[in-house]
Short mmCIF file of C-alpha atoms in Angstrom, two decimals:
data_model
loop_
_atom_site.label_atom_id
_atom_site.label_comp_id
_atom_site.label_asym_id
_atom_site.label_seq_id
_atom_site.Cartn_x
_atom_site.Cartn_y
_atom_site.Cartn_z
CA UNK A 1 -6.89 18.36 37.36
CA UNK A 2 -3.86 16.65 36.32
CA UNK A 3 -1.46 18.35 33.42
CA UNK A 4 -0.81 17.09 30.41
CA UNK A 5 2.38 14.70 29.82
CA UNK A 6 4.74 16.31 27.76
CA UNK A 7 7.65 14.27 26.39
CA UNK A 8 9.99 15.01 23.37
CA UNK A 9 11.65 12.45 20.26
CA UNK A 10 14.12 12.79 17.02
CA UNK A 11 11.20 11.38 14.71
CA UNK A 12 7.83 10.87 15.27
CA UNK A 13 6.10 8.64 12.85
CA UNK A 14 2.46 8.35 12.84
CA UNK A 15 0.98 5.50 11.75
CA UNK A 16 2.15 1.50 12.48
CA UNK A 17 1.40 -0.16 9.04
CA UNK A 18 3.70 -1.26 6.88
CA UNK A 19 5.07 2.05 5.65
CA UNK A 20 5.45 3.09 9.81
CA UNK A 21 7.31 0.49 10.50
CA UNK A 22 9.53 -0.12 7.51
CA UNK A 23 10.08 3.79 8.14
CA UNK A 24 11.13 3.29 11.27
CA UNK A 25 13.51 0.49 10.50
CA UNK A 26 14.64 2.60 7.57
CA UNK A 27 16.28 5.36 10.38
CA UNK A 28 17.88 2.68 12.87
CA UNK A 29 19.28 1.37 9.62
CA UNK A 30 20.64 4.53 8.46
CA UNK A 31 22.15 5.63 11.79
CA UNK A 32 19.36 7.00 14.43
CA UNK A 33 19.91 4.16 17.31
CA UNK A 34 17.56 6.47 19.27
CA UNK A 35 14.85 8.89 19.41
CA UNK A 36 12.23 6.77 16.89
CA UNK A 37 9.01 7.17 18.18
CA UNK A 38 5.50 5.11 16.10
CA UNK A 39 2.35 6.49 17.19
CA UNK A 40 -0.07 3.60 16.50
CA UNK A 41 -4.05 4.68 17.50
CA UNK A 42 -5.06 1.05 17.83
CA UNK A 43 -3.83 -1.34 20.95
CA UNK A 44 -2.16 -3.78 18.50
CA UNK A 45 -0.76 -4.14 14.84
CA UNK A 46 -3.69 -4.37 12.45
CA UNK A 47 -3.81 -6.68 9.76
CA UNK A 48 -6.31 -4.84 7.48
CA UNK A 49 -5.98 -6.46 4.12
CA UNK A 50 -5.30 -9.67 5.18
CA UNK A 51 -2.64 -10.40 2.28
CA UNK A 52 -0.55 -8.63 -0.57
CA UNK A 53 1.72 -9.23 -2.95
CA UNK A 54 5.26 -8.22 -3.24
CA UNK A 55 6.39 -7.18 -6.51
CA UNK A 56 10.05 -7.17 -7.45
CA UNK A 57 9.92 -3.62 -6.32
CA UNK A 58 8.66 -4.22 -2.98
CA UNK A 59 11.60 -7.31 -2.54
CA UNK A 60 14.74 -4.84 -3.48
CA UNK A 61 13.22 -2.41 -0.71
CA UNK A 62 12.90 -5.56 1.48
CA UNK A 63 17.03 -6.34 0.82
CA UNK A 64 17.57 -2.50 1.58
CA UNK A 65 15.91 -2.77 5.07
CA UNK A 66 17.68 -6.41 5.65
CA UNK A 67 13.86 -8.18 6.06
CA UNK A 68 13.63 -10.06 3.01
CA UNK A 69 14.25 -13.23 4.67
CA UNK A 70 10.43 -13.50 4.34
CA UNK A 71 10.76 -14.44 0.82
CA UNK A 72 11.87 -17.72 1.94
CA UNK A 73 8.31 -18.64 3.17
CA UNK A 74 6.58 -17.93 0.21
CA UNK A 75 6.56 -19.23 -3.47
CA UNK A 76 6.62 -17.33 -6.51
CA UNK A 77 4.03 -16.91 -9.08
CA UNK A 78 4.51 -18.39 -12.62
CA UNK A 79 1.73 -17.14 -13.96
CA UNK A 80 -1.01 -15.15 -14.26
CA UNK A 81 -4.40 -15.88 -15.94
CA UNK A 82 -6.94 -13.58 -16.82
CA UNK A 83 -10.11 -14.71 -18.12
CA UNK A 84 -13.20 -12.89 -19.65
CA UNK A 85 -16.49 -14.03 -18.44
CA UNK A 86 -18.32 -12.46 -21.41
CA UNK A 87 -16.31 -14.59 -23.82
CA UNK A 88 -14.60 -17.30 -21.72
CA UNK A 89 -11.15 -15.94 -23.45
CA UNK A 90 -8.71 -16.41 -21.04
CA UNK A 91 -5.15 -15.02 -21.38
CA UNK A 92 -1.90 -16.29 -19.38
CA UNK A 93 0.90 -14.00 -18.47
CA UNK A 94 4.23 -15.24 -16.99
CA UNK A 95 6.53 -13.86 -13.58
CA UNK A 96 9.08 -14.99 -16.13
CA UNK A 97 11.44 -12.44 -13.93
CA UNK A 98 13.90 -10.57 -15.53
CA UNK A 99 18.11 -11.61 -17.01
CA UNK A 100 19.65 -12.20 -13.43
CA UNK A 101 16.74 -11.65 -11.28
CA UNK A 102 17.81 -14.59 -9.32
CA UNK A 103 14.98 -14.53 -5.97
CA UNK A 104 13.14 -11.51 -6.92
CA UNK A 105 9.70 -12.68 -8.22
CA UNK A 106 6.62 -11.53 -7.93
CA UNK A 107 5.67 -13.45 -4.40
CA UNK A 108 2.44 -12.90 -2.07
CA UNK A 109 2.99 -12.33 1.20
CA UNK A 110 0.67 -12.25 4.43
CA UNK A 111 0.15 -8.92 5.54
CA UNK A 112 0.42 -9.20 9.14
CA UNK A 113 3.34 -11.65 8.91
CA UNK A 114 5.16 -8.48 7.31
CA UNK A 115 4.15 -6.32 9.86
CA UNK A 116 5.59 -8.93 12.39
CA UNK A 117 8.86 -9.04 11.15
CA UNK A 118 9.17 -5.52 10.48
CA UNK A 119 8.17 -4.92 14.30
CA UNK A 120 10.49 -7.78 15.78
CA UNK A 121 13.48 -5.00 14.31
CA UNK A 122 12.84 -2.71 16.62
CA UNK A 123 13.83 -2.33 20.08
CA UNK A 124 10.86 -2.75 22.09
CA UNK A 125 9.56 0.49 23.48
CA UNK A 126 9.65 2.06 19.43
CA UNK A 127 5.59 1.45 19.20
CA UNK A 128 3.05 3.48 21.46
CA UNK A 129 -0.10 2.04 21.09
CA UNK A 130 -3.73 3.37 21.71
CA UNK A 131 -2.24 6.57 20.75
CA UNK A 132 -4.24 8.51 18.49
CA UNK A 133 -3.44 12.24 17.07
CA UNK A 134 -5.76 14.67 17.00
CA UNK A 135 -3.68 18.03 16.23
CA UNK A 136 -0.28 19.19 15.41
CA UNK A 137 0.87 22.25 14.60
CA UNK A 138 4.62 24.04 15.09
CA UNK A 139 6.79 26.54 16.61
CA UNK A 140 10.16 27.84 16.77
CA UNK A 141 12.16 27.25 20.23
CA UNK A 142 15.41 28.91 19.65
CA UNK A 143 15.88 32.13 19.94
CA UNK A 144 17.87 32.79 16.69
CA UNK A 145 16.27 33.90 13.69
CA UNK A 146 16.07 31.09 11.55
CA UNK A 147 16.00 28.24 13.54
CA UNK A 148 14.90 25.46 12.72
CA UNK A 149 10.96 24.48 13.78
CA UNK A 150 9.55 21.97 16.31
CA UNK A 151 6.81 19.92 15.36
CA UNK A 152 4.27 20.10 18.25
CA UNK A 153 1.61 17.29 18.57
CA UNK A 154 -1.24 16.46 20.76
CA UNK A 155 -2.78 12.78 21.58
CA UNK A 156 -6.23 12.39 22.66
CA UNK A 157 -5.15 11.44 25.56
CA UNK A 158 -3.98 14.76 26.36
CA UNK A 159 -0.12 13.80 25.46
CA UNK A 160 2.29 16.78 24.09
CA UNK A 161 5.00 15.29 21.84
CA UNK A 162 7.85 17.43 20.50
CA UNK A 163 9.55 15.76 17.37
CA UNK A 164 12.44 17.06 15.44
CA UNK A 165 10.96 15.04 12.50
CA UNK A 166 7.30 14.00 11.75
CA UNK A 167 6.66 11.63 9.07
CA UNK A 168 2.75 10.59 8.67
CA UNK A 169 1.93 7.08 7.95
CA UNK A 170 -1.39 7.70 8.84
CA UNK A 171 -3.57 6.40 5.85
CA UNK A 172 -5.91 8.19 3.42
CA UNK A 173 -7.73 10.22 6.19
CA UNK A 174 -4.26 11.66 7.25
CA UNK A 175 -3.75 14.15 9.89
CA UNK A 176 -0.68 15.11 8.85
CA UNK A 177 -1.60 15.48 5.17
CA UNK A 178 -4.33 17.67 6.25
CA UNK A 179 -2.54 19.80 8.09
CA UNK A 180 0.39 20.18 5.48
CA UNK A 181 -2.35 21.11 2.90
CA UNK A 182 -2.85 18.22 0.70
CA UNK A 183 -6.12 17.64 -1.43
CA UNK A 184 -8.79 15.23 0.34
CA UNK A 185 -8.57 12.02 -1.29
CA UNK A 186 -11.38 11.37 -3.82
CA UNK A 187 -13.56 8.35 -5.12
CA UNK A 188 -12.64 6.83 -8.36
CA UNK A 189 -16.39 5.12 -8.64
CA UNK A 190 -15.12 1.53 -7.14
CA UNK A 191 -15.14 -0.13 -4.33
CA UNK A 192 -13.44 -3.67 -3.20
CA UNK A 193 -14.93 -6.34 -1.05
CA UNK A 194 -11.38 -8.21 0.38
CA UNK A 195 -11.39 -11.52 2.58
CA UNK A 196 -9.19 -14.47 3.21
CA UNK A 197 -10.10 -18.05 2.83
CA UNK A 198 -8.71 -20.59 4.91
CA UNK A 199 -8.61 -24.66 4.24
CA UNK A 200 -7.26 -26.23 7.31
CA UNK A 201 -6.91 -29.29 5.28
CA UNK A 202 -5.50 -27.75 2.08
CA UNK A 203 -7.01 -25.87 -0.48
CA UNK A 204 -5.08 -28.16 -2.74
CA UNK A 205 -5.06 -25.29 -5.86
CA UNK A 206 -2.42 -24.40 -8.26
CA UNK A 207 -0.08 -21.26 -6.93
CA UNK A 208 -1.21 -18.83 -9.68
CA UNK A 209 -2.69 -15.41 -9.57
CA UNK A 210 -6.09 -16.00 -11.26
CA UNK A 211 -8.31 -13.04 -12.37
CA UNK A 212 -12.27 -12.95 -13.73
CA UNK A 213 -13.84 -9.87 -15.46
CA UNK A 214 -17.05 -9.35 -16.11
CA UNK A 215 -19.70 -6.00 -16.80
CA UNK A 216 -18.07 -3.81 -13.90
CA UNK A 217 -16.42 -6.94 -12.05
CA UNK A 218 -13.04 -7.40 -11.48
CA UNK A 219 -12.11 -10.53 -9.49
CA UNK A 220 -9.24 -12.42 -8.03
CA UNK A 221 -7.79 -15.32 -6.04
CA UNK A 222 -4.54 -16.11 -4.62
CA UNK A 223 -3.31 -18.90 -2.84
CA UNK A 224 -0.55 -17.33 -0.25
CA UNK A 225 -0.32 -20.91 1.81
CA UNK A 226 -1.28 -24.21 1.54
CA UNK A 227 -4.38 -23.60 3.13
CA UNK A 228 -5.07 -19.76 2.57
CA UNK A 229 -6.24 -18.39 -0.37
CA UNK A 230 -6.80 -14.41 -0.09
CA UNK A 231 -9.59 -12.91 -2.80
CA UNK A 232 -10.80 -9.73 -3.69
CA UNK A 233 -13.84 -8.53 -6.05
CA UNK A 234 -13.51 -4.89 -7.22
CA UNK A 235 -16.90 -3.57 -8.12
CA UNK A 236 -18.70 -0.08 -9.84
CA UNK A 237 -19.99 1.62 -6.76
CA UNK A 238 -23.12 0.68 -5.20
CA UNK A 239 -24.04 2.82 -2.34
CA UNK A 240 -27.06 1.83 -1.14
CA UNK A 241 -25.69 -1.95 -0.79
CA UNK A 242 -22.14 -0.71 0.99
CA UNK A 243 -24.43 1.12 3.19
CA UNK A 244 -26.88 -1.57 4.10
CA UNK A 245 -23.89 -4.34 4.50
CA UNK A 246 -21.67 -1.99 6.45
CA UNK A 247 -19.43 -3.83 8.13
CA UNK A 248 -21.38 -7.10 8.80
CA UNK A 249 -19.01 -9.74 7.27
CA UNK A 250 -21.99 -11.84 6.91
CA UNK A 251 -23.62 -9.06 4.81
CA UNK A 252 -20.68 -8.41 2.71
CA UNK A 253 -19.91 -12.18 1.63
CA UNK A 254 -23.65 -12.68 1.12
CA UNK A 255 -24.28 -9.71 -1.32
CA UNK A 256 -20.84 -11.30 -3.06
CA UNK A 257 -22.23 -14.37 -3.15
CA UNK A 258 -25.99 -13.64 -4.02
CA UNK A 259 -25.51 -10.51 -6.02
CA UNK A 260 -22.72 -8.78 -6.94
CA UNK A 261 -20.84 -12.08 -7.83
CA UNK A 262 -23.13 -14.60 -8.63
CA UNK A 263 -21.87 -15.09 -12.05
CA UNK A 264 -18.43 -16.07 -11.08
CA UNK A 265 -17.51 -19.57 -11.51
CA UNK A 266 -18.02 -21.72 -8.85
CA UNK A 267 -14.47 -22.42 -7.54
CA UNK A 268 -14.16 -18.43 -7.01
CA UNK A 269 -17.48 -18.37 -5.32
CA UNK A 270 -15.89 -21.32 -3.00
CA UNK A 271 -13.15 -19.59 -2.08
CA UNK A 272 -15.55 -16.32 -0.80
CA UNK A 273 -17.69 -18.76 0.97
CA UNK A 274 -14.63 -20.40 2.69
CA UNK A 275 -13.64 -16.64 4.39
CA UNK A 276 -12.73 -15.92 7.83
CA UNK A 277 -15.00 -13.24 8.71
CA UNK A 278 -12.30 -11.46 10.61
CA UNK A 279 -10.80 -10.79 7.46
CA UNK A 280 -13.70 -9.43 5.51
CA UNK A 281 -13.64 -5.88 4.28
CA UNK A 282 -15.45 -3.92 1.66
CA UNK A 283 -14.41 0.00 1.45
CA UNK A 284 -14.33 2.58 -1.64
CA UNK A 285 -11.45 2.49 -3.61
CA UNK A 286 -9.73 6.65 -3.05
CA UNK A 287 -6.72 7.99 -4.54
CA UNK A 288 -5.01 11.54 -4.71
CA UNK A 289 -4.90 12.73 -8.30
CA UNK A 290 -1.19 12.91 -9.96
CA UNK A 291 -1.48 16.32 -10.35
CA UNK A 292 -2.06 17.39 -6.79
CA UNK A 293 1.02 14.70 -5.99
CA UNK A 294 3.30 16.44 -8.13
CA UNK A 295 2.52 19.68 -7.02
CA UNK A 296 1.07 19.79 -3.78
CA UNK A 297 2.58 20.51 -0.04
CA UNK A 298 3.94 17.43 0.71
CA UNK A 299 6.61 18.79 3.15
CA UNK A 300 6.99 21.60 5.59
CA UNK A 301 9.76 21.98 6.92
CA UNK A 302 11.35 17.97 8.77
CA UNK A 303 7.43 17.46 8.38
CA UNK A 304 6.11 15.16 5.57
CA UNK A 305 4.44 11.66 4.40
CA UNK A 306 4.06 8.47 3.03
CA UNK A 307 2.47 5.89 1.38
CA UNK A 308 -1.64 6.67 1.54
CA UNK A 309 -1.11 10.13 3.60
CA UNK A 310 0.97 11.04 0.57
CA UNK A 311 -0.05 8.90 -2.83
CA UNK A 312 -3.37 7.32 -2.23
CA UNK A 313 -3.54 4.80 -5.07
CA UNK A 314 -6.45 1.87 -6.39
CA UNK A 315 -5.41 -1.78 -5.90
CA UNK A 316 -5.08 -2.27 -9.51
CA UNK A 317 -1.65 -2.71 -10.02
CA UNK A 318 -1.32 -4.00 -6.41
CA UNK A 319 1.59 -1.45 -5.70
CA UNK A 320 0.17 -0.42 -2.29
CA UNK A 321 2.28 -2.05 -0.15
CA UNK A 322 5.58 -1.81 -2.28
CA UNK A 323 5.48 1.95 -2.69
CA UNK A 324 4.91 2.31 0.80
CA UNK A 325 8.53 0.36 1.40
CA UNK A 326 10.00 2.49 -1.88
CA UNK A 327 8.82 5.18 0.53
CA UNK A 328 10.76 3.99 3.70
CA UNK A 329 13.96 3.80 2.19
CA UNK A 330 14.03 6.45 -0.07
CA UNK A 331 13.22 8.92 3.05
CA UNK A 332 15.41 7.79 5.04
CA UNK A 333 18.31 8.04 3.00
CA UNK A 334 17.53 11.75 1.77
CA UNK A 335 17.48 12.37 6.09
CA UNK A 336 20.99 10.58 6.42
CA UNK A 337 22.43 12.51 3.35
CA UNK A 338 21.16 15.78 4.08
CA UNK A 339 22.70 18.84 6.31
CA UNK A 340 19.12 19.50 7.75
CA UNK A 341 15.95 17.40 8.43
CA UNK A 342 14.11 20.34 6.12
CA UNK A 343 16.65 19.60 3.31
CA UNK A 344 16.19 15.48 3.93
CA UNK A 345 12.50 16.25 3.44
CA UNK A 346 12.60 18.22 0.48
CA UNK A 347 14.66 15.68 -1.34
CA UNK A 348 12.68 12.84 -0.40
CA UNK A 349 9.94 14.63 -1.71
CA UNK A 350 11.03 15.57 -5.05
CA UNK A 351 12.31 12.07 -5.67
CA UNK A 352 9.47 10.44 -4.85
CA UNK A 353 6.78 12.75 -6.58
CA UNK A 354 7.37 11.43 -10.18
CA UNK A 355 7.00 7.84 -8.98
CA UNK A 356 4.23 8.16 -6.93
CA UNK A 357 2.19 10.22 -9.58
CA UNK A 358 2.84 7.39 -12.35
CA UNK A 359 1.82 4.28 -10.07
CA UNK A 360 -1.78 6.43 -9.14
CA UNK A 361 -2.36 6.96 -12.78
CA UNK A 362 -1.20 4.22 -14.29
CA UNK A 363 -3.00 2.18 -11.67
CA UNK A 364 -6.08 4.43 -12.26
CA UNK A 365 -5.93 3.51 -15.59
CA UNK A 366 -5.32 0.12 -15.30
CA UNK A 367 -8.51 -0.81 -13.44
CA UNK A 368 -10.93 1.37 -15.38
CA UNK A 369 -10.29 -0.63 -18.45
CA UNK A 370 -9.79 -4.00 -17.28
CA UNK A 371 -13.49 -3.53 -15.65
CA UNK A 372 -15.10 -1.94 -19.13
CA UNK A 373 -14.91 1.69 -18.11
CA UNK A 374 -16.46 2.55 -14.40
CA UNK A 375 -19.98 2.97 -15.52
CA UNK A 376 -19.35 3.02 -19.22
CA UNK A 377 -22.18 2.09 -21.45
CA UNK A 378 -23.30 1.23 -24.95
CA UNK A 379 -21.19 1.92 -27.67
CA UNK A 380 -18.63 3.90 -25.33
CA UNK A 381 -18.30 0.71 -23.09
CA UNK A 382 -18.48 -1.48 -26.10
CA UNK A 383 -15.26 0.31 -27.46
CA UNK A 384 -13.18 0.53 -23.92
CA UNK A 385 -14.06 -3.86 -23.65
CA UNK A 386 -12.29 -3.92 -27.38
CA UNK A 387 -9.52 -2.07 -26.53
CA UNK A 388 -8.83 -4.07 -23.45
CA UNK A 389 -9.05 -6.71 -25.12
CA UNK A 390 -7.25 -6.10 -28.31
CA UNK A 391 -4.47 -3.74 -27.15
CA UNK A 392 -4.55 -2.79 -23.48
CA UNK A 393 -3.32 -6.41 -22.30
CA UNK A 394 -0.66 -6.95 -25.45
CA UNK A 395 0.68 -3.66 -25.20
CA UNK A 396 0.54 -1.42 -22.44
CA UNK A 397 -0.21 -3.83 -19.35
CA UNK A 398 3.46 -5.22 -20.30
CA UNK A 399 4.69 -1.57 -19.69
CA UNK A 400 2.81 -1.12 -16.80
CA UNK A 401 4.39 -4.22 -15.91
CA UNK A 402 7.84 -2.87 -16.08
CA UNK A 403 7.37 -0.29 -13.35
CA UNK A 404 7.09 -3.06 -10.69
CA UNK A 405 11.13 -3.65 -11.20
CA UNK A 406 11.89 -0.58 -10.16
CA UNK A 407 14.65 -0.50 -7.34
CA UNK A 408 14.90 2.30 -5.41
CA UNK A 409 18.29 1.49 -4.14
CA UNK A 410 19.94 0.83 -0.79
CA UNK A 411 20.60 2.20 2.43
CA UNK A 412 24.16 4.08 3.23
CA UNK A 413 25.22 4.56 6.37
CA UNK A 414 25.66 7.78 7.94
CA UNK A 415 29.32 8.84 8.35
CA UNK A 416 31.60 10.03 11.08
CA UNK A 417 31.01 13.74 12.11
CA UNK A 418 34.24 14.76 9.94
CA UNK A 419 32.80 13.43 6.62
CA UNK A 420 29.34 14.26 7.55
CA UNK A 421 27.73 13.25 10.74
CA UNK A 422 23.92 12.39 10.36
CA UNK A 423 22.16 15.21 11.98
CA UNK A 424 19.60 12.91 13.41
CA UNK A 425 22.63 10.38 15.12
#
């Protein structure tokens, strides 16, 4: 019987999404040339989402890393549309950008094209595929009391990995999270069927974002390409239907089709029918309440998260992919600053608690009125469609609006050892 392979790394990050790998670009950019190690479980970069878009917030990370030359292969939206299928009001917003803005627009971008370019980065050898974590736990290795700890963890394929840093990027079912103490993600009563349509000759549409509502329906369309259009429908829960489709993509787009959205107008409905079923995905929508964010263990010691191990979040204000690069840089510029990985952690933490907590809630919020109230009914619904209508999209999706400029500032180079050598160089 063969031992198990032991090996040892700086950082460990589990997890080879977006926030993974913009992590790990995030250290080599602050100073650690060495010593980053991405656990990914599958045997290749996953795509799951098929497209997202990049909010102002997600482009100044981008600059910080030095991989927003993506923005030059995709166009910014001018406007967005949302229109009430109850009514047939429709309502037009405009990326009018902000005084100076110059290239930083609210763009879409295709999902594993940003994966791509965040792996091409890194020196080859950084990602360890089909490597899954099962356990991890810690221990102390010096002798002195007070030493710093040793994060131990184990691979299913019997693999014993010694990091001086662990960062999860592990998702919503986090093993790290789980083992740091964080609240199970929960169900916020909605669920989102996602997809990709492709036109080899040209879909030929305008480049807006376009949005439909209806009882409990929230739907959308984006062209990201000439001939790709990604969609998603957001719907109230049904159980027995998610259960019975599973993950047939024939299912799924039939129930959109034939059910769930067979009141949307027909050029949606030509878009779902146009999807590559490679694409197709229908899950429940889970987030982490803001309370347990702003006051649960999201560090231990050089141990912590990011992104869905650490703020789980609905789609609703499509912020998903943005906070998880917010999340890249602001870590690892608390690591560079600080004496001790422990002390890197705990400032990432607190800075990013605050954030996190208002993107989950205002998110939260943002969907549960835009679709009538999850399950509201009668005169209760009939007062949450009014105020969406009359107030929620005049005066508080504009503020909600505001948080996608935030910037969450650059990258700064470690210094020499005599004005403060990074600990992790």
């Amino acid at each position: 019987m063969s031992s198990a392979v032991e090996a040892e790394a700086e950082v460990v990050i589990v997890g080879a999404g977006i926030a993974g790998l913009a992590t790990a670009l995030a250290m080599r950019r602050t100073g650690v040339r060495g010593g980053v190690l991405v656990l990914e479980r599958h045997d290749e970069l996953r795509a799951t989402g098929a497209a997202l878009t990049i909010f102002p917030s997600g482009w100044f990370a981008l600059r910080a890393l030095g991989a927003h030359k993506l923005m030059s292969g995709y166009d910014a939206y001018e406007t967005f549309q949302v229109t009430n299928l109850e009514n047939g009001a429709t309502q037009v917003f405009r990326f009018a950008g902000r005084e100076n803005s110059g290239e930083i627009k609210a763009r879409p971008a295709d999902r594993k094209a940003l994966l791509e370019a965040l792996a091409e980065e890194l020196p080859p050898g950084t990602i360890r595929f089909s490597s899954k974590l099962v356990s991890i736990d810690s221990e102390t290795t010096a002798e002195e009391e007070g030493s710093p700890e040793t994060s131990v963890l184990r691979l299913d394929d019997g693999t014993v990995i010694r990091a001086k840093v662990v960062i999860g990027c592990d998702g919503v079912h986090s093993v790290v999270a789980r083992w740091l103490g964080l609240s199970e993600p929960v169900t916020c009563g909605r669920s989102a069927v996602r997809g990709l349509a492709v036109y080899p000759d040209g879909h030929g549409m305008k480049r807006e974002l376009r949005q439909f509502l209806s009882a409990g329906l929230r739907a959308s369309k984006v062209p990201i390409s000439e001939t790709e259009v990604y969609w998603f429908l957001v719907n109230n829960t049904v159980a027995a239907a998610e259960e019975e489709a599973g993950a047939d993509p024939a299912k799924i787009l039939r129930e959109v089709t034939n059910n769930l959205g067979r009141h949307m107008p027909a050029e949606y409905l030509d878009v779902v029918r146009h999807s590559d079923h490679n694409s197709v995905s229908w899950a429940p929508l889970l987030y982490r309440s803001p309370w347990s964010i702003l006051t649960g263990p999201a560090g231990r010691g050089s141990a912590t998260v990011a992104r869905d191990a650490f703020h789980p979040m609905t789609a609703d204000l499509a912020q998903g992919g943005c906070s998880a690069l917010e999340d890249a840089v602001v870590l690892a510029r608390a690591l560079s600053r600080a004496a001790t990985p422990a002390e890197g952690v705990a400032a990432y933490v607190s800075e990013r608690r605050g954030r996190a907590a208002w993107l989950v809630a205002g998110a939260y919020l943002s969907g549960w009125v835009q679709q009538g109230g999850t399950d509201a009914q009668g005169l209760r619904g009939y007062f949450v469609k009014l105020f969406r209508d009359l107030i929620f999209y005049r005066f508080i999706f504009p503020k909600l609006a505001d948080t996608l400029w935030y910037d969450c500032g650059d990258l700064v180079p470690p210094q020499s050892k005599e004005k403060g050598k990074n600990h992790l160089e």
